mmCIF file of C-alpha atoms in Angstrom:
data_model
loop_
_atom_site.group_PDB
_atom_site.id
_atom_site.type_symbol
_atom_site.label_atom_id
_atom_site.label_comp_id
_atom_site.label_asym_id
_atom_site.label_seq_id
_atom_site.Cartn_x
_atom_site.Cartn_y
_atom_site.Cartn_z
ATOM 1 C CA MET M 1 -9.693 -17.737 9.063
ATOM 2 C CA PHE M 2 -7.440 -15.042 7.682
ATOM 3 C CA LYS M 3 -9.266 -13.817 4.660
ATOM 4 C CA SER M 4 -9.950 -10.299 5.883
ATOM 5 C CA LEU M 5 -6.172 -9.972 5.974
ATOM 6 C CA TYR M 6 -5.452 -11.269 2.477
ATOM 7 C CA PRO M 7 -4.420 -8.683 -0.283
ATOM 8 C CA LYS M 8 -6.284 -8.999 -3.540
ATOM 9 C CA GLN M 9 -2.679 -9.076 -5.166
ATOM 10 C CA TYR M 10 0.728 -9.892 -3.748
ATOM 11 C CA ILE M 11 3.576 -8.456 -5.774
ATOM 12 C CA ASP M 12 7.295 -8.373 -5.069
ATOM 13 C CA SER M 13 7.691 -4.578 -5.483
ATOM 14 C CA THR M 14 5.631 -1.429 -5.931
ATOM 15 C CA TYR M 15 7.849 -0.868 -9.063
ATOM 16 C CA SER M 16 6.262 -4.253 -10.723
ATOM 17 C CA ILE M 17 2.790 -3.023 -10.800
ATOM 18 C CA ASP M 18 1.385 -2.608 -14.080
ATOM 19 C CA PHE M 19 -0.362 0.816 -13.246
ATOM 20 C CA ASP M 20 -1.062 1.311 -16.883
ATOM 21 C CA ASN M 21 -3.164 -1.769 -17.188
ATOM 22 C CA LEU M 22 -4.658 -0.677 -13.665
ATOM 23 C CA TYR M 23 -5.849 2.684 -15.091
ATOM 24 C CA GLU M 24 -7.248 0.796 -18.249
ATOM 25 C CA LYS M 25 -9.362 -1.336 -15.919
ATOM 26 C CA GLY M 26 -10.811 1.995 -14.651
ATOM 27 C CA TYR M 27 -8.946 2.740 -11.497
ATOM 28 C CA ARG M 28 -8.396 6.275 -10.737
ATOM 29 C CA GLY M 29 -6.916 6.691 -7.407
ATOM 30 C CA ILE M 30 -4.080 5.148 -5.574
ATOM 31 C CA ILE M 31 -3.416 5.294 -2.021
ATOM 32 C CA PHE M 32 0.306 4.644 -1.043
ATOM 33 C CA ASP M 33 1.861 3.768 2.233
ATOM 34 C CA ILE M 34 5.345 5.619 1.992
ATOM 35 C CA ASP M 35 7.826 3.565 4.151
ATOM 36 C CA ASN M 36 9.063 0.334 2.697
ATOM 37 C CA THR M 37 6.654 0.627 0.071
ATOM 38 C CA LEU M 38 8.038 3.401 -2.015
ATOM 39 C CA VAL M 39 11.483 4.239 -0.239
ATOM 40 C CA PRO M 40 13.081 2.491 2.698
ATOM 41 C CA HIS M 41 11.787 3.683 5.925
ATOM 42 C CA GLY M 42 12.611 7.286 6.770
ATOM 43 C CA ALA M 43 14.112 8.175 3.446
ATOM 44 C CA PRO M 44 12.955 11.005 1.092
ATOM 45 C CA ALA M 45 11.601 10.552 -2.053
ATOM 46 C CA ASP M 46 14.352 9.297 -4.637
ATOM 47 C CA GLU M 47 14.728 9.281 -8.437
ATOM 48 C CA ARG M 48 12.877 5.995 -8.775
ATOM 49 C CA SER M 49 9.787 7.035 -6.748
ATOM 50 C CA ILE M 50 9.609 10.555 -8.216
ATOM 51 C CA LYS M 51 9.739 8.922 -11.763
ATOM 52 C CA LEU M 52 6.712 6.527 -10.688
ATOM 53 C CA ILE M 53 4.586 9.242 -9.215
ATOM 54 C CA THR M 54 5.226 11.738 -12.298
ATOM 55 C CA HIS M 55 4.089 8.657 -14.508
ATOM 56 C CA LEU M 56 0.879 8.101 -12.631
ATOM 57 C CA LYS M 57 -0.137 11.645 -12.495
ATOM 58 C CA GLU M 58 0.442 11.627 -16.312
ATOM 59 C CA LEU M 59 -1.754 8.585 -16.618
ATOM 60 C CA GLY M 60 -4.373 10.687 -14.870
ATOM 61 C CA PHE M 61 -4.205 8.775 -11.388
ATOM 62 C CA LYS M 62 -5.036 10.927 -8.301
ATOM 63 C CA VAL M 63 -2.240 9.772 -5.798
ATOM 64 C CA LEU M 64 -2.399 10.249 -2.024
ATOM 65 C CA PHE M 65 -0.052 9.090 0.870
ATOM 66 C CA LEU M 66 -1.783 7.521 3.647
ATOM 67 C CA SER M 67 1.030 7.373 6.659
ATOM 68 C CA ASN M 68 0.678 6.490 10.399
ATOM 69 C CA ASN M 69 4.110 8.681 10.685
ATOM 70 C CA LYS M 70 3.700 12.446 11.845
ATOM 71 C CA GLU M 71 3.453 15.259 9.369
ATOM 72 C CA PRO M 72 7.017 16.303 9.101
ATOM 73 C CA ARG M 73 7.950 12.638 7.569
ATOM 74 C CA VAL M 74 5.064 12.483 5.426
ATOM 75 C CA LYS M 75 5.586 16.053 4.234
ATOM 76 C CA MET M 76 9.448 15.576 3.757
ATOM 77 C CA PHE M 77 8.561 12.699 1.237
ATOM 78 C CA ASN M 78 5.680 14.637 -0.347
ATOM 79 C CA ASP M 79 7.648 17.784 -1.015
ATOM 80 C CA ALA M 80 9.433 16.086 -4.144
ATOM 81 C CA VAL M 81 6.114 14.593 -5.719
ATOM 82 C CA ASP M 82 3.487 17.166 -4.654
ATOM 83 C CA CYS M 83 0.502 14.947 -3.991
ATOM 84 C CA MET M 84 -2.092 14.749 -1.276
ATOM 85 C CA TYR M 85 -1.442 13.041 1.870
ATOM 86 C CA ILE M 86 -2.758 11.935 5.423
ATOM 87 C CA PHE M 87 -0.726 11.556 8.334
ATOM 88 C CA LYS M 88 -1.324 10.188 11.699
ATOM 89 C CA ALA M 89 -3.826 7.915 9.687
ATOM 90 C CA ASN M 90 -4.318 5.304 12.608
ATOM 91 C CA LYS M 91 -4.202 2.634 9.935
ATOM 92 C CA PRO M 92 -5.757 -0.127 9.717
ATOM 93 C CA SER M 93 -8.735 2.222 10.861
ATOM 94 C CA PRO M 94 -11.077 2.856 7.739
ATOM 95 C CA LYS M 95 -11.332 6.545 8.481
ATOM 96 C CA GLY M 96 -7.983 7.485 6.891
ATOM 97 C CA TYR M 97 -8.755 5.447 3.639
ATOM 98 C CA LEU M 98 -12.241 6.807 3.479
ATOM 99 C CA SER M 99 -10.907 10.376 4.001
ATOM 100 C CA ALA M 100 -8.384 9.622 1.355
ATOM 101 C CA MET M 101 -11.176 8.777 -1.201
ATOM 102 C CA GLU M 102 -13.017 11.939 -0.308
ATOM 103 C CA LYS M 103 -9.996 13.950 -0.787
ATOM 104 C CA MET M 104 -8.957 12.505 -4.331
ATOM 105 C CA GLY M 105 -12.904 12.541 -5.510
ATOM 106 C CA THR M 106 -12.725 8.392 -6.059
ATOM 107 C CA ASN M 107 -14.629 5.618 -4.459
ATOM 108 C CA THR M 108 -14.220 2.143 -3.719
ATOM 109 C CA ASP M 109 -14.756 0.785 -7.004
ATOM 110 C CA ASP M 110 -11.976 2.825 -8.729
ATOM 111 C CA THR M 111 -9.481 3.214 -6.016
ATOM 112 C CA LEU M 112 -6.916 0.793 -4.919
ATOM 113 C CA PHE M 113 -4.262 0.704 -2.250
ATOM 114 C CA VAL M 114 -0.324 -0.206 -2.133
ATOM 115 C CA GLY M 115 1.313 -0.950 0.685
ATOM 116 C CA ASP M 116 4.076 -3.280 2.520
ATOM 117 C CA GLN M 117 2.313 -4.473 5.747
ATOM 118 C CA ILE M 118 -0.675 -6.767 6.370
ATOM 119 C CA PHE M 119 -1.906 -5.739 9.705
ATOM 120 C CA THR M 120 -2.117 -1.922 9.086
ATOM 121 C CA ASP M 121 -1.918 -1.483 5.154
ATOM 122 C CA VAL M 122 -3.958 -4.444 3.791
ATOM 123 C CA TRP M 123 -6.280 -5.096 6.649
ATOM 124 C CA GLY M 124 -7.420 -1.222 6.656
ATOM 125 C CA ALA M 125 -7.896 -1.277 2.750
ATOM 126 C CA ASN M 126 -9.738 -4.402 3.068
ATOM 127 C CA LYS M 127 -12.288 -3.006 5.866
ATOM 128 C CA SER M 128 -12.791 0.102 3.757
ATOM 129 C CA GLY M 129 -13.724 -1.831 0.556
ATOM 130 C CA ILE M 130 -10.550 -0.915 -1.329
ATOM 131 C CA TYR M 131 -8.628 -3.255 -4.001
ATOM 132 C CA SER M 132 -5.735 -3.965 -1.899
ATOM 133 C CA ILE M 133 -1.929 -4.703 -3.297
ATOM 134 C CA LEU M 134 0.477 -5.950 -0.784
ATOM 135 C CA VAL M 135 4.380 -5.483 -1.867
ATOM 136 C CA GLY M 136 7.589 -6.863 -0.521
ATOM 137 C CA LYS M 137 9.158 -4.478 1.551
ATOM 138 C CA ILE M 138 12.081 -2.393 0.314
ATOM 139 C CA ALA M 139 14.822 -2.651 3.024
ATOM 140 C CA PRO M 140 15.850 -4.933 5.366
ATOM 141 C CA GLN M 141 16.073 -2.536 8.393
ATOM 142 C CA GLU M 142 12.884 -2.025 10.206
ATOM 143 C CA GLU M 143 11.761 -0.675 13.838
ATOM 144 C CA ILE M 144 11.587 -3.496 16.165
ATOM 145 C CA GLN M 145 7.588 -3.380 16.326
ATOM 146 C CA ILE M 146 7.339 -3.903 12.639
ATOM 147 C CA VAL M 147 10.112 -6.635 12.996
ATOM 148 C CA LEU M 148 7.817 -8.631 15.394
ATOM 149 C CA LYS M 149 4.472 -8.023 12.918
ATOM 150 C CA ARG M 150 6.310 -9.373 10.006
ATOM 151 C CA ARG M 151 6.958 -12.833 11.939
ATOM 152 C CA LEU M 152 2.842 -13.036 12.309
ATOM 153 C CA GLU M 153 2.766 -11.641 8.614
ATOM 154 C CA TRP M 154 4.714 -14.693 7.506
ATOM 155 C CA ILE M 155 1.867 -16.839 8.871
ATOM 156 C CA VAL M 156 -0.717 -15.068 7.290
ATOM 157 C CA LEU M 157 1.092 -15.183 3.851
ATOM 158 C CA LYS M 158 1.446 -18.871 4.187
ATOM 159 C CA PHE M 159 -2.026 -19.238 4.323
ATOM 160 C CA TYR M 160 -2.669 -16.706 1.438
ATOM 161 C CA LYS M 161 -0.400 -18.641 -0.900
ATOM 162 C CA ARG M 162 -2.545 -21.899 -0.063
ATOM 163 C CA TYR M 163 -5.641 -20.279 -0.559
ATOM 164 C CA GLN M 164 -4.371 -18.629 -4.060
ATOM 165 C CA LYS M 165 -3.179 -22.291 -5.140
ATOM 166 C CA LYS M 166 -6.482 -23.793 -3.909
ATOM 167 C CA HIS M 167 -8.626 -21.363 -5.724
ATOM 168 C CA ASN M 168 -6.259 -20.854 -8.768
ATOM 169 C CA ILE M 169 -5.638 -17.088 -7.998
ATOM 170 C CA GLY M 170 -2.622 -15.018 -8.863
#
C-alpha cells in the first residue's frame, strides 16, 4: 500500500550513515535535503555539517543540495560548503532529482538521496529511481505544515517497519 513511500534505508541521523561504505559500493553522487537533515530548520551550516561535506568531497562524492526553499536560504547554507544546489525544487516532483543528477554527472545507479521527510524527500527520490535514505529529524521545532505531515509519516513508518521485519530487511 505504502511501498512507493518506503525509503531504502531508515537511519537515526545523517551523521550515522557510513558514507565510506556507500562510496566503496559505487555511489558517486549524494543529493541532500538541508533543513532537519543536516542542520535545524533555517540554520546555517555548522561545524558538524561542514566537516561531513568536506569529508564527502575528499572521498570523491559529488554533493548537491535539493531544497524546496527559496535561493537565499539554500545559498546561505551552501556558502560555507561550496557545493551545487537547486532551490525551489518542487519535491516530490522528479524534475529536481533528475536535474541534480545531470548537474553532478551521475545517474540512478550511482546516486543516493538523504532527507528527513517521506512525502517530499523519499517519495521524490523513489519516483526518480534514486536510492533513498530517510533520516530522523534533527530539531523538534518545525513549521505547522510539516508537523501535520509528520503525523501521516508516522503511519507510513509503522507499515515500513512491519514490512522490514516481514522481509528481514535492515
